[in-house]
mmCIF file of C-alpha atoms and ligand atoms in Angstrom:
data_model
loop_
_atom_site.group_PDB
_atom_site.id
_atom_site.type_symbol
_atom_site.label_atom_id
_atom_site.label_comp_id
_atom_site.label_asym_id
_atom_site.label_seq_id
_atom_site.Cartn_x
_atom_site.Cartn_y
_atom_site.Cartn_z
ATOM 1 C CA UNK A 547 59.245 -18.270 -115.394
ATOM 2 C CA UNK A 548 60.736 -19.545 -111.994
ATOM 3 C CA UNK A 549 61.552 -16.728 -109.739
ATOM 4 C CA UNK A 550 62.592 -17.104 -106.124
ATOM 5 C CA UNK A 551 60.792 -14.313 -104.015
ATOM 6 C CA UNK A 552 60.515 -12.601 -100.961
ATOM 7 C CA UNK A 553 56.997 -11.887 -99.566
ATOM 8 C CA UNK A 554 57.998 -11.856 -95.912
ATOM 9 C CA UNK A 555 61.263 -10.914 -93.893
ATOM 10 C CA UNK A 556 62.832 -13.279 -91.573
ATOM 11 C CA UNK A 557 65.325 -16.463 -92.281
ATOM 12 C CA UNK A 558 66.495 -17.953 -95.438
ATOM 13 C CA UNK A 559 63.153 -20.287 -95.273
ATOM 14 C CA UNK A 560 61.035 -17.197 -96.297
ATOM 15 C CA UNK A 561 62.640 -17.365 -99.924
ATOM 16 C CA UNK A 562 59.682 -19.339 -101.450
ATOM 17 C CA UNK A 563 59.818 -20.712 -105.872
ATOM 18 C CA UNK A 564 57.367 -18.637 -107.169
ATOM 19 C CA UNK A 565 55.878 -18.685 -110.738
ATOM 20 C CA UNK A 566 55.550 -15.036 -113.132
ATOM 21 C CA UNK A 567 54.689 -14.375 -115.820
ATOM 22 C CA UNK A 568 58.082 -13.152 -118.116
ATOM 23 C CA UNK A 569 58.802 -9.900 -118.558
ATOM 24 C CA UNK A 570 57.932 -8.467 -121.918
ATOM 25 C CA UNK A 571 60.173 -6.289 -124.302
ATOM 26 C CA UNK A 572 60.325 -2.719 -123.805
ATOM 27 C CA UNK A 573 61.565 0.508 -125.203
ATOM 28 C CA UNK A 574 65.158 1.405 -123.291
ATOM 29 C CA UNK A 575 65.620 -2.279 -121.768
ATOM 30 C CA UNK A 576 67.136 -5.648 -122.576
ATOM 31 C CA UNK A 577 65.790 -8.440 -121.805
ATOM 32 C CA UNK A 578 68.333 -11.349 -120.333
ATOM 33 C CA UNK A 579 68.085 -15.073 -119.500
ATOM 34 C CA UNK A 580 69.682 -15.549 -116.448
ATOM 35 C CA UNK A 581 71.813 -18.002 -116.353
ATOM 36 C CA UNK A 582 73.888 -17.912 -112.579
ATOM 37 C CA UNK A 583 73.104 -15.157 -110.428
ATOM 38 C CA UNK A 584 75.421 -14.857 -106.906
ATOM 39 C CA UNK A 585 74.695 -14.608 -103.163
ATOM 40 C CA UNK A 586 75.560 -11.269 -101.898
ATOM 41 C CA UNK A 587 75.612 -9.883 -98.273
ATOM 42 C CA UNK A 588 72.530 -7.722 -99.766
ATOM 43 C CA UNK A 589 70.554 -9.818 -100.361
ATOM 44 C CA UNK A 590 70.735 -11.256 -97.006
ATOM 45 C CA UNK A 591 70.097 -8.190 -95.263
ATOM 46 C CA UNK A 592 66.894 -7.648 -97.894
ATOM 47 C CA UNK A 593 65.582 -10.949 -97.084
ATOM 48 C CA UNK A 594 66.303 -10.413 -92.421
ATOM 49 C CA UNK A 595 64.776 -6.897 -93.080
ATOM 50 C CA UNK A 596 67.545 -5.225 -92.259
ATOM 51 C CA UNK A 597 67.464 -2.943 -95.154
ATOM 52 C CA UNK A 598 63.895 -1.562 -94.584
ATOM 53 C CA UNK A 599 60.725 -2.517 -95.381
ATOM 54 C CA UNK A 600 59.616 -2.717 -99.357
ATOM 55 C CA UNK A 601 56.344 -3.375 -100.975
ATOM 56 C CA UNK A 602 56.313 -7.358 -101.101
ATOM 57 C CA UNK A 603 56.556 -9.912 -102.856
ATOM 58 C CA UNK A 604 59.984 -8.730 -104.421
ATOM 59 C CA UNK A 605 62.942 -10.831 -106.095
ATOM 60 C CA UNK A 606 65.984 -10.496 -104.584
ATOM 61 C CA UNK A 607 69.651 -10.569 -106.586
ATOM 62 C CA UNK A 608 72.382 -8.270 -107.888
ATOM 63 C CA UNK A 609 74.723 -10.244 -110.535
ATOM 64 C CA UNK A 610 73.559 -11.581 -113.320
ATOM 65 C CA UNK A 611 75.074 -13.869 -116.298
ATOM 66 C CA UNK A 612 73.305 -15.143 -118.889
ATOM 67 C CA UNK A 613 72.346 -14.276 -122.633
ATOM 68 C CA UNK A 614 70.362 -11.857 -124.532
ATOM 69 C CA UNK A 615 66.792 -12.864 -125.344
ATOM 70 C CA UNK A 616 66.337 -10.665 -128.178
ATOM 71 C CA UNK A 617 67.918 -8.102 -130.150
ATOM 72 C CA UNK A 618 67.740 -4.640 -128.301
ATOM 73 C CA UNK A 619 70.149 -1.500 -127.550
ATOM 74 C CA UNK A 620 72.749 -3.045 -128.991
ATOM 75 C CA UNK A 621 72.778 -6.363 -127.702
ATOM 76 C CA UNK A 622 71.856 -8.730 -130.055
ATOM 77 C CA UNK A 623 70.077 -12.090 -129.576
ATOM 78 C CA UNK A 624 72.290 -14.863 -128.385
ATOM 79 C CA UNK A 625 74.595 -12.804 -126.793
ATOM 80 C CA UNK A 626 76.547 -14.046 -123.628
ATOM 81 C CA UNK A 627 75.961 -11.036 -120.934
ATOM 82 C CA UNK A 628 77.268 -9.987 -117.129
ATOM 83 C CA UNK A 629 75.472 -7.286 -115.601
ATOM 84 C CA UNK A 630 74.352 -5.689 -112.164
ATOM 85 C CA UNK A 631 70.670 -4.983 -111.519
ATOM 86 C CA UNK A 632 71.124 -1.724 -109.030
ATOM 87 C CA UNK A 633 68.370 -3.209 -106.165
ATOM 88 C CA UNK A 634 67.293 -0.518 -104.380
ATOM 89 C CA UNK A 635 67.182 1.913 -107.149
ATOM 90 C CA UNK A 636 65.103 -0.320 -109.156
ATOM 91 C CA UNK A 637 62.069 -1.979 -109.403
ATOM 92 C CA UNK A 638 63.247 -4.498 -106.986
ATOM 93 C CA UNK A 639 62.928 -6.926 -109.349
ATOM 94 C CA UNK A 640 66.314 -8.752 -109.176
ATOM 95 C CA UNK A 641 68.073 -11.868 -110.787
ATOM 96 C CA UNK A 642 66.799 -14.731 -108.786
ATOM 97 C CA UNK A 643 64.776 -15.013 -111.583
ATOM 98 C CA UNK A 644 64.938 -16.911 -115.413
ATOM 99 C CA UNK A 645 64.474 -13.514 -116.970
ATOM 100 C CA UNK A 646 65.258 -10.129 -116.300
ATOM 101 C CA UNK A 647 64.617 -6.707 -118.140
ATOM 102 C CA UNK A 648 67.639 -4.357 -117.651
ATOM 103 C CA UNK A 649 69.066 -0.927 -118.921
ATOM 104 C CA UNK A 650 71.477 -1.040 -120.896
ATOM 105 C CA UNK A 651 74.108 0.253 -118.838
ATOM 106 C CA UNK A 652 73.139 -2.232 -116.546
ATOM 107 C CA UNK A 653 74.945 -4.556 -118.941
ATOM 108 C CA UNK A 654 78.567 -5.406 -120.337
ATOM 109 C CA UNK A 655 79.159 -8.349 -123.432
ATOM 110 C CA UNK A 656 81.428 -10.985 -122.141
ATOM 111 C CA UNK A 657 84.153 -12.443 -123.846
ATOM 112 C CA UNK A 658 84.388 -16.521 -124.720
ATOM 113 C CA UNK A 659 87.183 -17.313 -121.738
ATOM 114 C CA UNK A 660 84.771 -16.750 -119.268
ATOM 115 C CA UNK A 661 82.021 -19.247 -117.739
ATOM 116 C CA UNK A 662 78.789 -17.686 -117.155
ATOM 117 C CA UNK A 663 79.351 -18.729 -112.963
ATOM 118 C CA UNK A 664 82.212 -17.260 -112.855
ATOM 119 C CA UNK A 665 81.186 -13.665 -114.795
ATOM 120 C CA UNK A 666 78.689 -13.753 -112.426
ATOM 121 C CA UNK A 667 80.417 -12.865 -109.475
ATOM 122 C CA UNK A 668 82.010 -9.870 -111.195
ATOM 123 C CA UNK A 669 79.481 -7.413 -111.035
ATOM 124 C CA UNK A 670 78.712 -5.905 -108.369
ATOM 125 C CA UNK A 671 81.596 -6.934 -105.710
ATOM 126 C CA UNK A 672 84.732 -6.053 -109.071
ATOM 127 C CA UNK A 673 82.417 -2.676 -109.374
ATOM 128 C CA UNK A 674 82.343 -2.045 -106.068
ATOM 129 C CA UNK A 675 86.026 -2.225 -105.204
ATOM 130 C CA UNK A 676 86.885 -0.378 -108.419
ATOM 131 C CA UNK A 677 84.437 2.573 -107.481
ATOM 132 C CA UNK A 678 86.214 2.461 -103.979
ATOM 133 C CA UNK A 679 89.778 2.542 -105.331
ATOM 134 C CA UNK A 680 88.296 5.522 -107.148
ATOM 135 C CA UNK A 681 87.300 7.326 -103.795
ATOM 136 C CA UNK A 682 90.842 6.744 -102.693
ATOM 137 C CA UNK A 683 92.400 7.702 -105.298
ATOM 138 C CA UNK A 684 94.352 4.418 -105.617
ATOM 139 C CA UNK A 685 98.296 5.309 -107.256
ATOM 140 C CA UNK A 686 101.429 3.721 -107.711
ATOM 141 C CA UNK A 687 103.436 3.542 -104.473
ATOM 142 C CA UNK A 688 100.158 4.328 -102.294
ATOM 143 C CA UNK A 689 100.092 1.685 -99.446
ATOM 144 C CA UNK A 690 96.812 0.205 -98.833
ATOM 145 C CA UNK A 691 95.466 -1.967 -96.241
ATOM 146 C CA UNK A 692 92.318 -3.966 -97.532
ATOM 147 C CA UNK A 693 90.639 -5.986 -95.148
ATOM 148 C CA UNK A 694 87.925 -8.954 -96.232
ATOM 149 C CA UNK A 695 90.576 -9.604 -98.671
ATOM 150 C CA UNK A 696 89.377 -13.425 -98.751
ATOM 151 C CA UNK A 697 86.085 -12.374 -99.432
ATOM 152 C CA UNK A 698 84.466 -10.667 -102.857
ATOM 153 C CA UNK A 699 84.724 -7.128 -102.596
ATOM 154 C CA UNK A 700 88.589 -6.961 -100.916
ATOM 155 C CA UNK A 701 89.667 -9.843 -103.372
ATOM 156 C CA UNK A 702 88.795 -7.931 -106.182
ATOM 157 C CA UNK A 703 90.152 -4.732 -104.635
ATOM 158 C CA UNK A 704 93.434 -6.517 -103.905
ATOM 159 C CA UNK A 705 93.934 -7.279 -107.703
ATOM 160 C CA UNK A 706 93.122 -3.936 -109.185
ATOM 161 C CA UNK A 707 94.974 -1.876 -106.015
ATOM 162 C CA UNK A 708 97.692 -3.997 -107.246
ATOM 163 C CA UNK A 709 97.872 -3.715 -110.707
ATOM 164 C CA UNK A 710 97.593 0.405 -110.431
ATOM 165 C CA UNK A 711 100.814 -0.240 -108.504
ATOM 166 C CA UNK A 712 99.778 0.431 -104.800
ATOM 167 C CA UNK A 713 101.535 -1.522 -102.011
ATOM 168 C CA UNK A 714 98.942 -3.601 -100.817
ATOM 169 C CA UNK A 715 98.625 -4.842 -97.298
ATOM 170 C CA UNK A 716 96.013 -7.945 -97.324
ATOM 171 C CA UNK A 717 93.844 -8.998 -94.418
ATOM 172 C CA UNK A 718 93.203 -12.614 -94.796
ATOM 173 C CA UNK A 719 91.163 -15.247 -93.026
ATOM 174 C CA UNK A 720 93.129 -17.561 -91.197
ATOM 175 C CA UNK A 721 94.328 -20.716 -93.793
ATOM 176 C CA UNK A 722 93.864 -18.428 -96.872
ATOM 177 C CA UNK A 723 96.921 -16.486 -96.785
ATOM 178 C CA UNK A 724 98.365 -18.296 -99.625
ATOM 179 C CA UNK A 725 95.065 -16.999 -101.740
ATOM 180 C CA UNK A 726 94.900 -13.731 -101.224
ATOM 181 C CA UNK A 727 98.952 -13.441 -101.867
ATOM 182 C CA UNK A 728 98.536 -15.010 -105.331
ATOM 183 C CA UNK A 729 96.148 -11.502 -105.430
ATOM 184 C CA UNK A 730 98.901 -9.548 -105.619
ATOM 185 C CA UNK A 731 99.369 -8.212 -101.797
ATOM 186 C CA UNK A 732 102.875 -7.338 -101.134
ATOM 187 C CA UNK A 733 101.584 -8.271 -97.412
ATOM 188 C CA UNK A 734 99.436 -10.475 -95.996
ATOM 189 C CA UNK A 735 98.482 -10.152 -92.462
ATOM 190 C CA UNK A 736 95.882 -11.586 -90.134
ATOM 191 C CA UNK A 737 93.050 -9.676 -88.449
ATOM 192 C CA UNK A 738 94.756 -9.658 -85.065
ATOM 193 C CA UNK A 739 97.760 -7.812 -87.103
ATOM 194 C CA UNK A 740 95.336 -4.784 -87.699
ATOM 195 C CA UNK A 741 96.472 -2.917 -84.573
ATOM 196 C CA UNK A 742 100.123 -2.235 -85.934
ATOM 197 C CA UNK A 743 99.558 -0.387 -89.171
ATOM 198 C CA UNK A 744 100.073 3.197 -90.573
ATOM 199 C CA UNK A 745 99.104 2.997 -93.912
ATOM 200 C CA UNK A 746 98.375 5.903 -96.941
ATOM 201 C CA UNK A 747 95.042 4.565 -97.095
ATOM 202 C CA UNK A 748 92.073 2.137 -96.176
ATOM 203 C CA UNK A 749 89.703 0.132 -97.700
ATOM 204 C CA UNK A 750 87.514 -1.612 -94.825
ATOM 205 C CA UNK A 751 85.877 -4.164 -96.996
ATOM 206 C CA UNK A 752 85.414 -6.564 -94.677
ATOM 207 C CA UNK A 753 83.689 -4.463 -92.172
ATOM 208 C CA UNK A 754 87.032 -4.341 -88.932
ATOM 209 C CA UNK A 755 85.000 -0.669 -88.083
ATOM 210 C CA UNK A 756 85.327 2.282 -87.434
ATOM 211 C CA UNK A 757 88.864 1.910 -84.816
ATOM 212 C CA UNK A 758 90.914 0.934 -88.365
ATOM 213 C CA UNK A 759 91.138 5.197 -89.004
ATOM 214 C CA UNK A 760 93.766 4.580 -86.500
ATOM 215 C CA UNK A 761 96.045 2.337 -89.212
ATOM 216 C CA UNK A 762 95.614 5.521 -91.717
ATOM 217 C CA UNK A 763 98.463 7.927 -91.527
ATOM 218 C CA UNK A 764 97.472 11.949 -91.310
ATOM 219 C CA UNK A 765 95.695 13.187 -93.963
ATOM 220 C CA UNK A 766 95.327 9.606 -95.621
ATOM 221 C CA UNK A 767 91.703 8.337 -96.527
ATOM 222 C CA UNK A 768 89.528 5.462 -95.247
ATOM 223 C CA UNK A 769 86.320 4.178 -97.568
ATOM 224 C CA UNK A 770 84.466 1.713 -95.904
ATOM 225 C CA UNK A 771 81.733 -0.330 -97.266
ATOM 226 C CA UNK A 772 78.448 -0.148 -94.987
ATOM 227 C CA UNK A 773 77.281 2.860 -93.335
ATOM 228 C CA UNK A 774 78.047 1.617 -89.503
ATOM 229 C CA UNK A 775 81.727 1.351 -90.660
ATOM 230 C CA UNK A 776 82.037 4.994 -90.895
ATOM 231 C CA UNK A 777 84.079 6.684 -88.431
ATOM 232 C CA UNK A 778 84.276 10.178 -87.710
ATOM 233 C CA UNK A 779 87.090 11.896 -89.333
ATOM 234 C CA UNK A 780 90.240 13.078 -87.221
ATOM 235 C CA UNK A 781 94.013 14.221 -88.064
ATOM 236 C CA UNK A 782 92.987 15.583 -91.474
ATOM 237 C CA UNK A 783 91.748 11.865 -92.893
ATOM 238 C CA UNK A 784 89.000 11.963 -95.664
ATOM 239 C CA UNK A 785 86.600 9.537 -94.512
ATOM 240 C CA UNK A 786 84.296 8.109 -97.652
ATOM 241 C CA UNK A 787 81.321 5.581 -98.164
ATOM 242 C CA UNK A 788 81.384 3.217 -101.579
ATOM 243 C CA UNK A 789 78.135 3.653 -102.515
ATOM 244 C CA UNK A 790 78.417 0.698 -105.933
ATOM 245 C CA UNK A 791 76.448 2.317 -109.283
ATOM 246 C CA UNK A 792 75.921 0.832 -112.317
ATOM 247 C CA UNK A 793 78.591 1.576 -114.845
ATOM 248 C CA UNK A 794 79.012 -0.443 -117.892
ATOM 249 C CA UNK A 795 82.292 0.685 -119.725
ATOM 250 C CA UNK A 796 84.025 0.324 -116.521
ATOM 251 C CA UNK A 797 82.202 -3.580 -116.147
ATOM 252 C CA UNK A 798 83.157 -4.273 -119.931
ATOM 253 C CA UNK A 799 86.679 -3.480 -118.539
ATOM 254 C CA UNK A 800 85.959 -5.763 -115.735
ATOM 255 C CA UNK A 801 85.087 -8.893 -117.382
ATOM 256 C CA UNK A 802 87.857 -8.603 -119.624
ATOM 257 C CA UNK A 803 90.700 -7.948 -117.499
ATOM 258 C CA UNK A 804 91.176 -11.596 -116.368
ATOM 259 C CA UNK A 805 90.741 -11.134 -112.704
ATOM 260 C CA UNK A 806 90.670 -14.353 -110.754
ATOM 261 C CA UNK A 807 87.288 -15.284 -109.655
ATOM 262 C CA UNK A 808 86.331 -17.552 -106.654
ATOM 263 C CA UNK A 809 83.063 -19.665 -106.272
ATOM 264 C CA UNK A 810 82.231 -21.397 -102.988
ATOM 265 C CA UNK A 811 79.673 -23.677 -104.791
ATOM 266 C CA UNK A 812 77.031 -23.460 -107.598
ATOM 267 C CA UNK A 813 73.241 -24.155 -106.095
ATOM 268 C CA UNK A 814 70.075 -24.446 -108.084
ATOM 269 C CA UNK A 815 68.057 -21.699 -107.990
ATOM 270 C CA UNK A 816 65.351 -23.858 -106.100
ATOM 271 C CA UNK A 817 67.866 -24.318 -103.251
ATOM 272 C CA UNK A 818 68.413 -20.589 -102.621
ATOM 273 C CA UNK A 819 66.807 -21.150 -98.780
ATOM 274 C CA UNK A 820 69.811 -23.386 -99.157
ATOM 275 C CA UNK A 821 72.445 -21.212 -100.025
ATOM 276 C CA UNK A 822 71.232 -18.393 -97.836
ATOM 277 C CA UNK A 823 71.614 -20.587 -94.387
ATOM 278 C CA UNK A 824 75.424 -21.756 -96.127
ATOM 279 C CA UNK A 825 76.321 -17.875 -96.993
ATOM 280 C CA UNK A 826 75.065 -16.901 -92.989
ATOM 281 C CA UNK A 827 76.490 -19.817 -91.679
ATOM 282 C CA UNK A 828 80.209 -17.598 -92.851
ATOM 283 C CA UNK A 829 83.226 -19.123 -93.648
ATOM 284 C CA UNK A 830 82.926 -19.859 -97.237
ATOM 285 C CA UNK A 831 86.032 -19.098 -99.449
ATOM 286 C CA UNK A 832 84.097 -17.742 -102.401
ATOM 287 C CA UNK A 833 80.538 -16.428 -103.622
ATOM 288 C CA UNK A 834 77.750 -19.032 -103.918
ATOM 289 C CA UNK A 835 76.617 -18.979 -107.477
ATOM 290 C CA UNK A 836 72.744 -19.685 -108.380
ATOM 291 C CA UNK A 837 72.166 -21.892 -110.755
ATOM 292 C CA UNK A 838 68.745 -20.019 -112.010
ATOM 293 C CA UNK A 839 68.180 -21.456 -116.312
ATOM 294 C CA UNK A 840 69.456 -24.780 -117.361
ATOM 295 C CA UNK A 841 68.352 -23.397 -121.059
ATOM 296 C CA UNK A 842 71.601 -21.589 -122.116
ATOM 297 C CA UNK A 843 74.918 -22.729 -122.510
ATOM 298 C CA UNK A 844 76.946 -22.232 -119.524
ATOM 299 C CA UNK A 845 80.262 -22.458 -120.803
HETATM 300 N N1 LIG B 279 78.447 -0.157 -100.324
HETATM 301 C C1 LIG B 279 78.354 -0.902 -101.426
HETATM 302 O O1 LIG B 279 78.086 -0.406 -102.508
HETATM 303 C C2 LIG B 279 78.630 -2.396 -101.293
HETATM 304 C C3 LIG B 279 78.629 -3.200 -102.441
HETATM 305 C C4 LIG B 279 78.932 -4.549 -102.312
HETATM 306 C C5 LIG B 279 79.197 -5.084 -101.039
HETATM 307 N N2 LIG B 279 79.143 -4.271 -99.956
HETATM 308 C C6 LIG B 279 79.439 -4.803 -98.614
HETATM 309 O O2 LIG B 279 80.808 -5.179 -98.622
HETATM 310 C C7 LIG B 279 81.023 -6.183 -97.631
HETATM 311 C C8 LIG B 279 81.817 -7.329 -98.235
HETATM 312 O O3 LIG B 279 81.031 -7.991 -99.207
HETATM 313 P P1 LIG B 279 81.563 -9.350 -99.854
HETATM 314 O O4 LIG B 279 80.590 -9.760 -100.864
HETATM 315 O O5 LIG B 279 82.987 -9.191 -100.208
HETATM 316 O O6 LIG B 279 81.453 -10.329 -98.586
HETATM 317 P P2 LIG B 279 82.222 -11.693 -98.391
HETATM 318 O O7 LIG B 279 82.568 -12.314 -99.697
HETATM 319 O O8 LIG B 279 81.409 -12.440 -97.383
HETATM 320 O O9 LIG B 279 83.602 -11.271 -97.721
HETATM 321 C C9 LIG B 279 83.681 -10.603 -96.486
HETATM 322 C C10 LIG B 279 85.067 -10.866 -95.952
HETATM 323 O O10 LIG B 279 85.298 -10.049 -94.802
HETATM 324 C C11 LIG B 279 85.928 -10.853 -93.793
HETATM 325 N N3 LIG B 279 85.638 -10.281 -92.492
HETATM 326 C C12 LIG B 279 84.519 -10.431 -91.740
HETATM 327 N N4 LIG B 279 84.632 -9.753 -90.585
HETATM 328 C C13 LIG B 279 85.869 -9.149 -90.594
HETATM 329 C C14 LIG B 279 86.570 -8.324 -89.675
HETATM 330 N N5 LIG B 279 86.045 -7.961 -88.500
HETATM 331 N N6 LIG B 279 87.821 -7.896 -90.015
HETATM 332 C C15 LIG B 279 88.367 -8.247 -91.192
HETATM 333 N N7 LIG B 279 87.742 -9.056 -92.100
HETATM 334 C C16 LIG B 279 86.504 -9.486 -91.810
HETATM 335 C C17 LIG B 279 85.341 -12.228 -94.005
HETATM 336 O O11 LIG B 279 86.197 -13.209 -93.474
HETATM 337 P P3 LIG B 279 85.590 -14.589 -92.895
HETATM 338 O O12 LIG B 279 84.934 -15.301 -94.027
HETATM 339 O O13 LIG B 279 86.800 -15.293 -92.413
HETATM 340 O O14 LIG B 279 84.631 -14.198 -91.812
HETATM 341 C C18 LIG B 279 85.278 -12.310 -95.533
HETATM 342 O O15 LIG B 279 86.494 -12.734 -96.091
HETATM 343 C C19 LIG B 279 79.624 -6.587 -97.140
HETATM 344 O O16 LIG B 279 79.365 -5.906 -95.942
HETATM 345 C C20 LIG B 279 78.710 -6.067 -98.242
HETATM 346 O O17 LIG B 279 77.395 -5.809 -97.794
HETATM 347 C C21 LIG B 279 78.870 -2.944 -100.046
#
């Protein structure tokens, strides 16, 4: 099978086609054929080294959509599939590649409705705002200020901060305002707005830092995404770090729930140097899907 892999860290240009063999079948996994796997600001950091040093060559890749190879735990052959291969606590082998072998709960069935591209950008960003809405406790009349709301994670967190009722304050990049109201924000703002808020609560998915604590009122909380983001707590705030874990009754929820997606573009797997130099380049308004097997329906 085609895999893309990593043997060295440094640029997109270091993600080299690579043939393996496929994985076999084996007791407690399932094995997939991937059909789109996603670009995720993971990966990147995997791939510049950024993340720490692992024993090369690995595959790189979160999301996954695609179908069941054969009948196992429940899944039965055929079967269209989104899941999220947890990277680091795996074997590092990720879904830049035609076939994967996953846990279970690594796994949710998709319903027709949904294209395999789009499912694909579900996992991991929709789990990852939903397990941070969990930290904050996320309730009806709460006001929240999201920021990266044009991007994956705060777009998704938007929606569901929304539908449990919270008043959501938006940051959007400039020219997508429009977007990220049709979310559900009661407010959209821009990121020179962030100075002027005092909200219940914070989720820092786009990364503003640490100074945002200063938007949440006392004793609110602030989650933030990546580890530098953390500030120290003051006036009674609970400070938290989304840490995203599989959890597969809460992604067969996901998938189902009809929350708008967003793709920048769909690449062939080949092209992933490709899509890695368009995802650092910034600015996209969506994930870049990879195009990874040609052999399953897409639809
Ligand atoms: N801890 C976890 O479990 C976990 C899981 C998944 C993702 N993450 C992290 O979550 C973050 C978001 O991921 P993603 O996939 O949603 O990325 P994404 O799709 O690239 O979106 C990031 C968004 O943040 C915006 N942004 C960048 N700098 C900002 C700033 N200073 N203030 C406000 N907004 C800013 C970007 O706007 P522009 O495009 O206009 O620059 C973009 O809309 C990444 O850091 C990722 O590594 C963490």
């Amino acid at each position: 099978m085609r895999v893309i892999e990593l043997s060295e860290y440094g640029g997109p240009e270091v993600l080299r086609l690579a043939e393996r063999p496929e994985p076999g079948a084996a007791p407690g996994r399932v094995l997939v054929r991937v059909a789109a796997s996603t670009v995720n600001p993971v990966d990147q950091a995997v791939r510049a080294g950024f993340m720490g040093d692992f024993p090369k060559p690995v595959v790189l890749g979160w999301d996954l959509a695609g179908t069941v190879v054969e009948d196992a735990e429940g899944f039965r052959a055929g079967q269209r599939v989104a899941g999220m291969v947890p990277w680091f606590a795996s074997a590092h082998e990720g879904t830049y590649a035609e076939v994967v072998s996953v846990e279970p709960e690594w796994l949710a069935p998709l319903p027709d409705g949904i294209s395999l591209d789009e499912a694909a950008t579900i996992p991991l960003n929709a789990l990852t705002a939903s397990q941070a809405l969990g930290l904050l406790k996320v309730h009806s009349g709460q006001s929240l200020l999201v920021t990266g709301a044009s991007g994956a994670v705060g777009g998704y967190a938007v929606q569901l901060a929304a539908r449990a009722g919270a008043h959501v304050i938006a940051v959007a990049s400039a020219g997508d305002e429009d977007h990220v109201a049709g979310l559900g924000a009661k407010e959209v703002i821009g990121r020179e707005d962030l100075g002027g808020q005092r909200v219940d609560a914070v989720f820092d998915a786009g990364t503003a830092g640490p100074s945002l604590i200063g938007a949440v009122r006392d004793g609110g909380t602030f989650v933030a995404v990546i580890p530098p983001g953390l500030p120290e707590p003051e006036r009674g705030i609970r400070v938290e770090r989304v840490n995203v874990v599989p959890d597969a009754a809460k992604l067969r929820e996901l998938v189902t729930a009809g929350l708008t997606t967003r793709i920048a573009d769909v690449i062939p797997l080949a092209d992933a140097a490709e899509a890695h130099t368009r995802a650092a380049a910034g600015g996209l308004r969506g994930k870049l899907v990879l195009r990874v097997s040609d052999d399953v329906s897409r639809g």
